[in-house]
XYZ file of C-alpha atoms in Angstrom:
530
model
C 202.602 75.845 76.384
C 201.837 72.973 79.023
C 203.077 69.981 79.943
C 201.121 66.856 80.001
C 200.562 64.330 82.516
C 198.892 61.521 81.268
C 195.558 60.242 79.691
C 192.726 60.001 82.082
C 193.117 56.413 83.666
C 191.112 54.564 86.794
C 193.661 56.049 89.211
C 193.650 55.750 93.048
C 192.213 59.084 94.658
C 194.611 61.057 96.165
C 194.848 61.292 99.796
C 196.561 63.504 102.186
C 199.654 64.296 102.109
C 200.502 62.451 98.320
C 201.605 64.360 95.290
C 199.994 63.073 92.174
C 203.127 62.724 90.624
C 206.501 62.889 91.551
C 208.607 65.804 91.882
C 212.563 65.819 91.411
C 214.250 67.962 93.563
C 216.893 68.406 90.905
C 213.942 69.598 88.151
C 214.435 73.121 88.546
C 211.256 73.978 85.996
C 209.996 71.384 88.078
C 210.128 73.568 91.124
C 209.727 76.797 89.746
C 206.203 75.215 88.441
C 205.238 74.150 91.970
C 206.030 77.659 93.448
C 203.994 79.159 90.957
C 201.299 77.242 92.200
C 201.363 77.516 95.701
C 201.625 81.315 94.797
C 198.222 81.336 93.274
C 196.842 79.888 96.406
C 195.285 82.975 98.148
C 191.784 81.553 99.710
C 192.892 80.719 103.279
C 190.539 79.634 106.251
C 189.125 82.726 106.696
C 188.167 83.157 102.835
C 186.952 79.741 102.933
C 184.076 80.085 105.247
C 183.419 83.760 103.437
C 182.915 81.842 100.385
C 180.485 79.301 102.021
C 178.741 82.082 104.150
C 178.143 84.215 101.368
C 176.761 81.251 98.876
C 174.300 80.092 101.409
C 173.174 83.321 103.215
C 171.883 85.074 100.571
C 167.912 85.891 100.907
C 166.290 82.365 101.640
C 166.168 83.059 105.078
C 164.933 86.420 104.934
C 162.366 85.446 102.019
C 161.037 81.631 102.202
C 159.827 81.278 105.619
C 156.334 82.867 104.426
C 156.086 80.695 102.198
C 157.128 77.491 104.075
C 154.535 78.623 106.418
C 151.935 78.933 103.482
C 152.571 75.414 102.175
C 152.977 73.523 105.250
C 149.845 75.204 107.317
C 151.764 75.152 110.433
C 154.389 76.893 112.823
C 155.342 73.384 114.257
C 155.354 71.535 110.162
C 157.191 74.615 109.349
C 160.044 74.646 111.878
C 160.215 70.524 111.263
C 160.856 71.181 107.506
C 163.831 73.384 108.428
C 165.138 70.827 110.475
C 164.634 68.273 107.648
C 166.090 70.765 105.054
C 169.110 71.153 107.794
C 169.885 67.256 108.122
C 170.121 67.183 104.208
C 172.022 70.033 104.128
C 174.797 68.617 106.822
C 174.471 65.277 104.881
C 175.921 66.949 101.737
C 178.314 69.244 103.607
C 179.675 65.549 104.763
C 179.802 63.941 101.294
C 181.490 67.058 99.574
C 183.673 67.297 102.151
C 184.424 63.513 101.747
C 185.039 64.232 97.741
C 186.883 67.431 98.182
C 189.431 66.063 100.465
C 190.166 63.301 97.959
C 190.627 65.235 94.754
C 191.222 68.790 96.187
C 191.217 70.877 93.154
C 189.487 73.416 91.424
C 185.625 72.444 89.612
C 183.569 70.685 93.026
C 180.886 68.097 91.667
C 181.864 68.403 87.906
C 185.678 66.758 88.832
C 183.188 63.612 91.477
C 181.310 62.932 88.787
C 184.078 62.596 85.778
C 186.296 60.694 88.194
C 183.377 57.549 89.115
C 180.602 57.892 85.740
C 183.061 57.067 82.603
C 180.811 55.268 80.124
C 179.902 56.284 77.623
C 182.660 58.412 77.204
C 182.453 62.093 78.024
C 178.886 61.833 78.961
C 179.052 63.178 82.092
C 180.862 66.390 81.102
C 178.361 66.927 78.412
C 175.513 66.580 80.308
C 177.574 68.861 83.437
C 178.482 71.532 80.948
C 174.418 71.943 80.236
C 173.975 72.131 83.869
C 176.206 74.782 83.834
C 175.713 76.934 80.941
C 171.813 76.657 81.351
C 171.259 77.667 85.110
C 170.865 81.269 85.956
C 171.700 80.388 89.712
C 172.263 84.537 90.452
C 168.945 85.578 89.347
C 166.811 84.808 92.534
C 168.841 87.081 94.577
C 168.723 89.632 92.404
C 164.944 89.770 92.099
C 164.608 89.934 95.846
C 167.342 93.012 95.472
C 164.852 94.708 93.978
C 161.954 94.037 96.038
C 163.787 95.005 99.030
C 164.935 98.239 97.311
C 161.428 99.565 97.194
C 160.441 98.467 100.186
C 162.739 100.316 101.729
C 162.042 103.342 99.559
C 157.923 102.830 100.406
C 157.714 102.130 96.441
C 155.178 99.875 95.182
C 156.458 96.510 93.549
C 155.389 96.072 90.136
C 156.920 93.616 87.306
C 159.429 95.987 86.104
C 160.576 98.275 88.791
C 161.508 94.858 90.554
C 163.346 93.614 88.125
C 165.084 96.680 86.433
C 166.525 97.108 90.192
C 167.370 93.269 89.868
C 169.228 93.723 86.643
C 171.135 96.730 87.509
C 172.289 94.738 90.842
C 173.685 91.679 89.056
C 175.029 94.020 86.128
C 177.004 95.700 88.774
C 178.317 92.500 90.208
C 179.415 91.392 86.785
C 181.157 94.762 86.282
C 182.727 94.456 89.340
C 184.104 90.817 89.040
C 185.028 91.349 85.706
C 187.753 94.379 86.487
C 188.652 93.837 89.669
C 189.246 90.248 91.275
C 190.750 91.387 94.452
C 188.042 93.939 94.850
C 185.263 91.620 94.784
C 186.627 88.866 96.935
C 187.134 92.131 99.600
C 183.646 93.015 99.016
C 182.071 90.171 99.438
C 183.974 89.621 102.431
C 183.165 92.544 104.119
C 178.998 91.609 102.930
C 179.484 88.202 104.339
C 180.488 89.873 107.711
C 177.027 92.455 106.974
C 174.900 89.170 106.626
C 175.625 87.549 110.045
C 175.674 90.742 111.812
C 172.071 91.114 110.432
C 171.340 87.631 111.066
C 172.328 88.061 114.964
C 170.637 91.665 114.918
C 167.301 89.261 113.751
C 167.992 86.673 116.856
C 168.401 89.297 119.438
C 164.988 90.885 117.897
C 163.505 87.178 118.730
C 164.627 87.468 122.200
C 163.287 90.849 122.636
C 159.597 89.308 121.419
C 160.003 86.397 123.106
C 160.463 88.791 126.144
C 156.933 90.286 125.074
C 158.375 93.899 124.140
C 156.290 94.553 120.842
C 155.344 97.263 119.189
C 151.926 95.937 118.463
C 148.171 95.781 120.856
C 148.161 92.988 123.384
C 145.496 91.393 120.831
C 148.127 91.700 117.882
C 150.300 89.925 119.273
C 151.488 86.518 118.086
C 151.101 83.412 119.795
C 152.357 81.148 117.392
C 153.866 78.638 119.843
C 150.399 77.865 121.720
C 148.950 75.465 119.346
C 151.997 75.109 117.356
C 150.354 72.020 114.425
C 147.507 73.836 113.994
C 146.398 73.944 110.322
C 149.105 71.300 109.096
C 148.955 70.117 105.664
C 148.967 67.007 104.481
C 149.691 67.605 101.043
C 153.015 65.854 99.921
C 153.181 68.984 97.068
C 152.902 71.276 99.853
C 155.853 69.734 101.806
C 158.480 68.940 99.188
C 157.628 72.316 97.767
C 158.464 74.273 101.055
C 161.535 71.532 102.055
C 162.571 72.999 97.903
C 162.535 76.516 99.840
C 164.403 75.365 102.871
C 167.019 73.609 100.506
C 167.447 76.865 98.235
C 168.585 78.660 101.780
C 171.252 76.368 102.051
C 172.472 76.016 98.621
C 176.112 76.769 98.804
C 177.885 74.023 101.552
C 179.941 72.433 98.090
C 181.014 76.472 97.033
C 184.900 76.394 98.779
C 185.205 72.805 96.827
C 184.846 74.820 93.719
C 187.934 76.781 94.365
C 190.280 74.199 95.881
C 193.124 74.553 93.498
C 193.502 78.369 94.984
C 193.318 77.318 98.537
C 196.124 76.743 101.091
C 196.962 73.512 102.496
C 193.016 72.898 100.999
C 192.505 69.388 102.876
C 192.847 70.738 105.853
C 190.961 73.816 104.883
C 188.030 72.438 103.885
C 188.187 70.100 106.867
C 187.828 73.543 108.899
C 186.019 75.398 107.109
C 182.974 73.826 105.738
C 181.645 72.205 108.603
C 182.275 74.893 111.067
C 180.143 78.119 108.038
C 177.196 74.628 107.747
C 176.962 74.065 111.808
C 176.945 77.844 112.470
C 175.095 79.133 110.065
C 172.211 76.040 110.938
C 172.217 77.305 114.548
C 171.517 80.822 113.481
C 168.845 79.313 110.743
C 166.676 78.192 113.193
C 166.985 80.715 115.773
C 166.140 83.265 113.202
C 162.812 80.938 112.330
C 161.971 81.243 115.735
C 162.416 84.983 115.947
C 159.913 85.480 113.494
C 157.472 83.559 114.609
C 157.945 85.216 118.114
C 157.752 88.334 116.605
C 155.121 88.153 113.442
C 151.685 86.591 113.758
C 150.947 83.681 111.618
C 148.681 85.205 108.965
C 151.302 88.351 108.946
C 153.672 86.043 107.901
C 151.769 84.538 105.214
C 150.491 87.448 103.947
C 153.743 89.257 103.800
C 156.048 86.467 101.785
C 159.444 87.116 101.222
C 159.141 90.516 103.411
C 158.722 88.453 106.820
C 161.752 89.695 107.936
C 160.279 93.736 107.632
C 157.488 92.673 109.315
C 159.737 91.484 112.352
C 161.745 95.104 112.358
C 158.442 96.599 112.086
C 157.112 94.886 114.957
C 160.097 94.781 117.218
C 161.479 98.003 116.393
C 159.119 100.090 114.249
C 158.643 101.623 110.827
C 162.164 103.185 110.446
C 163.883 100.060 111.331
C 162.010 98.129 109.254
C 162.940 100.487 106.157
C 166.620 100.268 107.126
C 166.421 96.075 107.325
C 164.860 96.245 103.729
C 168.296 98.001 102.844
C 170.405 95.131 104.783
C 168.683 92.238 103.585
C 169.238 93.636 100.012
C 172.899 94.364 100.421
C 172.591 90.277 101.827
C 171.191 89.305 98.215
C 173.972 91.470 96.804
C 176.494 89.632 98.457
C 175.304 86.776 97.223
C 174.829 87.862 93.819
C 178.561 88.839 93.753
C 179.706 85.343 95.583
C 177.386 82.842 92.787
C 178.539 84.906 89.387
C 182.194 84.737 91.025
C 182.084 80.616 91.047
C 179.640 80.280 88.326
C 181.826 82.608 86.263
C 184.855 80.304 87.306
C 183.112 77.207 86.214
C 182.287 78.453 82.651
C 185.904 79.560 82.564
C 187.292 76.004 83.139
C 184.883 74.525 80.988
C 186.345 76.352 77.928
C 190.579 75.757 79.349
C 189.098 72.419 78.808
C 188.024 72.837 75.258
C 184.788 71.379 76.213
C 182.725 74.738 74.719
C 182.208 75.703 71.302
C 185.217 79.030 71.148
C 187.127 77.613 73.933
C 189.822 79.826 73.709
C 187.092 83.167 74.181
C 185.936 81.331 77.323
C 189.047 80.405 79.057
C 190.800 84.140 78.591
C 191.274 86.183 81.536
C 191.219 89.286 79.109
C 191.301 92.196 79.374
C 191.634 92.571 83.598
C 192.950 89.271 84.495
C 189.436 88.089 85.465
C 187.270 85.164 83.800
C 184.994 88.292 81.924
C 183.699 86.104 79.164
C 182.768 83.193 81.737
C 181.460 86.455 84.121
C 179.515 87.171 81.220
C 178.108 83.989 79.874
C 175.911 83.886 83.414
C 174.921 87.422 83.572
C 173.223 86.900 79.950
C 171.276 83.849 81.366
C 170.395 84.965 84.747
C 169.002 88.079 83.125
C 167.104 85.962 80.601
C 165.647 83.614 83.287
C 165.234 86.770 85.740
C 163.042 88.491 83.218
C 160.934 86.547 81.285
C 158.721 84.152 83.717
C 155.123 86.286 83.999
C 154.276 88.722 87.014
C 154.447 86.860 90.315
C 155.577 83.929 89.222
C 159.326 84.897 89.133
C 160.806 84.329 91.883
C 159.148 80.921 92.945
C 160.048 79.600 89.050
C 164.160 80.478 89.737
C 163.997 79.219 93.285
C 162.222 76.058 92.037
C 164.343 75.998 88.349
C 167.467 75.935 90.473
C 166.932 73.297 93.315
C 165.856 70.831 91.300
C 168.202 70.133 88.350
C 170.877 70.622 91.659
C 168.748 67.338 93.418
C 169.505 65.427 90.390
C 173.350 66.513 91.170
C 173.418 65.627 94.312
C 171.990 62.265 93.941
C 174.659 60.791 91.303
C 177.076 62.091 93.146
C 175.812 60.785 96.428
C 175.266 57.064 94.482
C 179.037 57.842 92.861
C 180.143 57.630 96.739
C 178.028 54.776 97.321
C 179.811 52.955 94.543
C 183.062 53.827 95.295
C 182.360 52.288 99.405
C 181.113 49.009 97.539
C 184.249 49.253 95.666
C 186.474 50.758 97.854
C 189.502 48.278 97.457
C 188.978 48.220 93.345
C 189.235 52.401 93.230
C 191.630 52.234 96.258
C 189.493 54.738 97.910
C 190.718 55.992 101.300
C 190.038 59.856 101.416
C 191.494 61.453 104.789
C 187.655 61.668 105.529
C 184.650 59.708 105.283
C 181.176 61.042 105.288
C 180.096 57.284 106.512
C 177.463 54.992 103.834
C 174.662 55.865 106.133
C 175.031 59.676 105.683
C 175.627 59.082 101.670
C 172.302 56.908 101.863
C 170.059 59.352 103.339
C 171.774 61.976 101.196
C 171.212 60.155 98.241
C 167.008 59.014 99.059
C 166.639 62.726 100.119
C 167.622 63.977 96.648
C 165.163 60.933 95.074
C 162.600 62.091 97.422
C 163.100 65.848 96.221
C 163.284 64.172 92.351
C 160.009 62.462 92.233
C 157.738 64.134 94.408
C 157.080 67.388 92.610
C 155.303 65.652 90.055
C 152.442 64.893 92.453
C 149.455 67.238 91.348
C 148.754 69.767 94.767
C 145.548 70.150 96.184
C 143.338 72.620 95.489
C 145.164 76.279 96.951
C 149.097 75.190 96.976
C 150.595 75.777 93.353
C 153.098 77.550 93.990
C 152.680 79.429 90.398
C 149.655 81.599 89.617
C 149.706 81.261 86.225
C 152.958 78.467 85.385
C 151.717 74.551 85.958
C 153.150 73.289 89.057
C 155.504 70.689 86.771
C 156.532 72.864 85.051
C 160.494 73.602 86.803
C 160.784 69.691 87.202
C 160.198 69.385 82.836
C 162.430 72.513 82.172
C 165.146 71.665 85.123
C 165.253 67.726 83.069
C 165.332 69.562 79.988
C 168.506 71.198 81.021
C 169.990 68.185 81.779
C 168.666 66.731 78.425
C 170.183 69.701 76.330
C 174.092 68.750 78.159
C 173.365 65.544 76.527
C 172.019 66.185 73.207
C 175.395 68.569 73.535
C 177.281 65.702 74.156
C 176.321 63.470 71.359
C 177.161 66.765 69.024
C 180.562 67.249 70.309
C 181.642 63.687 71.294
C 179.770 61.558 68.938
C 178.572 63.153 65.706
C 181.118 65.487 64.664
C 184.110 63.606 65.701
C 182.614 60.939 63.358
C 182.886 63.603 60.768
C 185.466 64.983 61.199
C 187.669 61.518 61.637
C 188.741 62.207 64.677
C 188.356 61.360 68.564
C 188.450 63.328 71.641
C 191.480 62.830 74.150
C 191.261 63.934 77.398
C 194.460 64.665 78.927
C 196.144 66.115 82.409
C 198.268 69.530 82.129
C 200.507 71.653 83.539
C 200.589 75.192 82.859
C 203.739 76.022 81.942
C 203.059 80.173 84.198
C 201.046 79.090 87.106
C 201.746 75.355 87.706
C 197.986 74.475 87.575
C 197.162 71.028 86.765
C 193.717 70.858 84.634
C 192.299 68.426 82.415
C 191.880 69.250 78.694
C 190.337 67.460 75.352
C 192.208 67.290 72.598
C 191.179 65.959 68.854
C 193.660 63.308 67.314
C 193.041 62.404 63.912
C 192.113 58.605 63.733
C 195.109 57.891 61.807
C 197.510 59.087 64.465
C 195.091 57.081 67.283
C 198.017 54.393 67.584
């Protein structure tokens, strides 16, 4: 049984330093409670940046420079897009960190947006819950899994052998989350450690081209540096599209806000941790984009896709190296496989403790292993779904795509939640122990309209992304997930409480075991409402 807390209310964020309620030294359940809590707090400074590191380094930067390069024309549009795609992704490091810092518990973007969008009434969490539910965020990784796999085993890619070796890699993952919580969190700590040791290995290999020792004929070499904007695009499609691949590499800067409630001391934490994985890991970004193009001639790059980073071991190193890369740069899209089902997993899990899904109480059980394995679960079945039916070739670009943008349309309420809250700052009593600063939310918040509205212009003649998919066509599905959280909104908020004369309560718990403090909806009959 838990205690409660309170209805939901227009409360001052918490800052620093304040308990949200006050403690009696004398409570003795009291105290017990708040031990139990700080027990459960495991994910220290170390973990932190693991879980940040192994979000965002998964297989972006091993597999979207190609085609950045493709859709840009240029080495010198290309390497300005990262950049871009850098300053965006600092930007929301900034106004996360700004948000977790003020309400420093577990659920990241889903806790921002309840806390400033309350009308109409549970709208938000409806239309959060689709965005959810609906995304099979771990199903780009484990495409590229596969395609690594048989590179490295000299076995040609085809639709299924790609994706068989994707399925079996994020069936794995699940398995392992699902019985083993401390095994997973050591495994994908020791892959996180894998993926910047390959990422340096990849810098030094830069150096060595830059150096001119190449395993290629003086007229094979690259000089991709010499007339750096030659062949830039113009094509607005061709830009956002490629800044949509430069984004998907950094996906992951908000991941440590989504387990708050098990970090230590998390304010001060996240205050460490997030900027310090987002500066370093930027750094290494681009020095790893200049590698390649040291190292791989421009039409090598193109041509070769999301294997540009083969083609660099090839070159620098030769065929053997390049075979053993293929097997690091999959265990990299493991890692990350293992990091996104962990959160998403999580998320789906406190979604039902809520009693915001249909079967709450299946969702929110940490039967049979003490692990979320029905929230595991729910994810695996729709990142397998969205991993295996798009058509041959089309795949990979249709997850990257499906994923970014519905996450653009995130990030910009909660960027213009922030905005509010600094034009109302005295009203909300908003003083979080940091501030991201209105011009960083600003530019946040027009880069995510920017990354909203211009997918919809038609590209010219070459630069769909899709062979066979219209290029629209992860913009209308990506709204249509948004759209489904809202038609399941006016089901479970509106319509049946109707029927079923009653209305939904939200109110704040404690868990009687652990001492967590969660929000959860309740139904009182309307006859009991006063």
């Amino acid at each position: 049984m838990s205690k409660f807390l309170g209805s939901s209310s227009k409360e001052a964020a918490p800052t620093e330093g304040e308990p949200k309620y006050a403690l009696s030294e004398e409570d003795s359940q009291v105290g017990q409670l708040q031990r139990a809590s700080e027990a459960k707090r495991q994910i220290g400074i170390v973990s932190a940046i693991f879980l940040i590191v192994n979000r965002v380094i998964g297989t972006g930067i091993f597999a979207t420079p190609g085609s950045i390069l493709a859709l840009s024309g240029s080495v010198g549009l290309s390497l300005f897009i990262w950049v871009a795609g850098m300053l965006i992704a600092l930007a929301g490091t900034a106004v996360y960190l700004e948000f977790g810092t003020a309400i420093p518990k577990n659920g990241g973007e889903k806790n921002y947006l309840e806390y400033v969008y309350r009308k109409p009434k549970f709208l938000t969490t409806g239309l959060y819950t689709g965005y959810v539910v609906l995304l099979g965020w771990a199903s780009g990784n484990s495409v590229v899994f596969g395609e690594y796999i048989l590179h490295a085993a000299q076995v040609e890619v085809d639709r299924w052998n790609q994706r068989g070796i994707g399925l079996a890699c994020i069936t794995t993952a699940f398995l392992i989350h699902a019985t083993s919580v401390k095994w997973g969190i050591r495994l994908q700590n020791f892959l996180g450690t894998v993926k910047v040791i390959i990422i340096l290995i990849i810098v030094v290999a830069g150096w060595v081209a830059l150096g001119g020792h190449l395993k290629l004929p003086e007229d094979e070499k690259p000089h991709n540096f010499s007339n750096a904007f030659e062949g830039t695009t113009g094509s607005a499609y061709g830009v956002v599209t490629a800044l949509y691949n430069v984004i998907w590499s950094y996906i992951g800067y908000s991941n440590a806000n989504y387990a708050l409630s098990e970090t230590k001391n998390p304010v001060r934490t996240l205050k460490i941790a997030a900027p310090l994985a987002i500066g370093v890991i930027s750094v290494l970004y681009m020095f790893v984009n200049i590698a390649y193009f040291a190292a791989v001639p421009k039409e090598e790059i193109i041509a070769a896709r999301r294997l540009v980073a083969a083609s660099l071991f090839k070159n620098v190193f030769g065929g053997t190296a390049e075979r053993a890369l293929s097997v690091f740069v999959a265990l990299s899209a493991f890692g990350n496989v293992l990091s996104v089902i962990f959160s998403q997993g999580r998320l789906v899990q406190e979604l039902g403790r809520e009693g915001i899904l249909p079967w709450s109480r299946f969702w929110a059980s940490n039967r049979p292993f003490n692990a979320p394995t029905a929230g595991l679960f729910e994810h695996w079945l729709v990142s397998v779904i969205v991993m295996l039916a798009p058509p041959p070739g089309d795949a990979y670009n249709f997850i990257l795509n499906l994923i970014s943008y519905p996450l653009a349309i995130i990030n910009a309420f909660v960027a213009l939640g922030l905005i509010y809250l600094y034009l109302n700052r005295k009203a909300w009593n908003w003083n979080p122990p940091i501030s991201a600063t209105l011009p960083v939310v600003v530019f946040f918040f027009l880069s995510n309209i920017y990354l909203i509205i211009a997918p919809f212009v038609p590209p010219e003649e070459g630069q769909n992304v899709y062979n066979d998919l219209p290029y629209w066509i992860h913009c209308v599905v990506g709204f249509g997930i948004i759209f489904a959280g809202g038609v399941y909104w006016l089901i479970w908020a509106v319509i049946l409480p109707k029927i079923g004369g009653y209305e939904l309560v939200q109110e704040t718990v404690v868990d009687e075991i652990d001492g967590w403090e969660r929000n959860v909806f309740f139904k009182r009959p309307l006859n009991k409402a006063n």
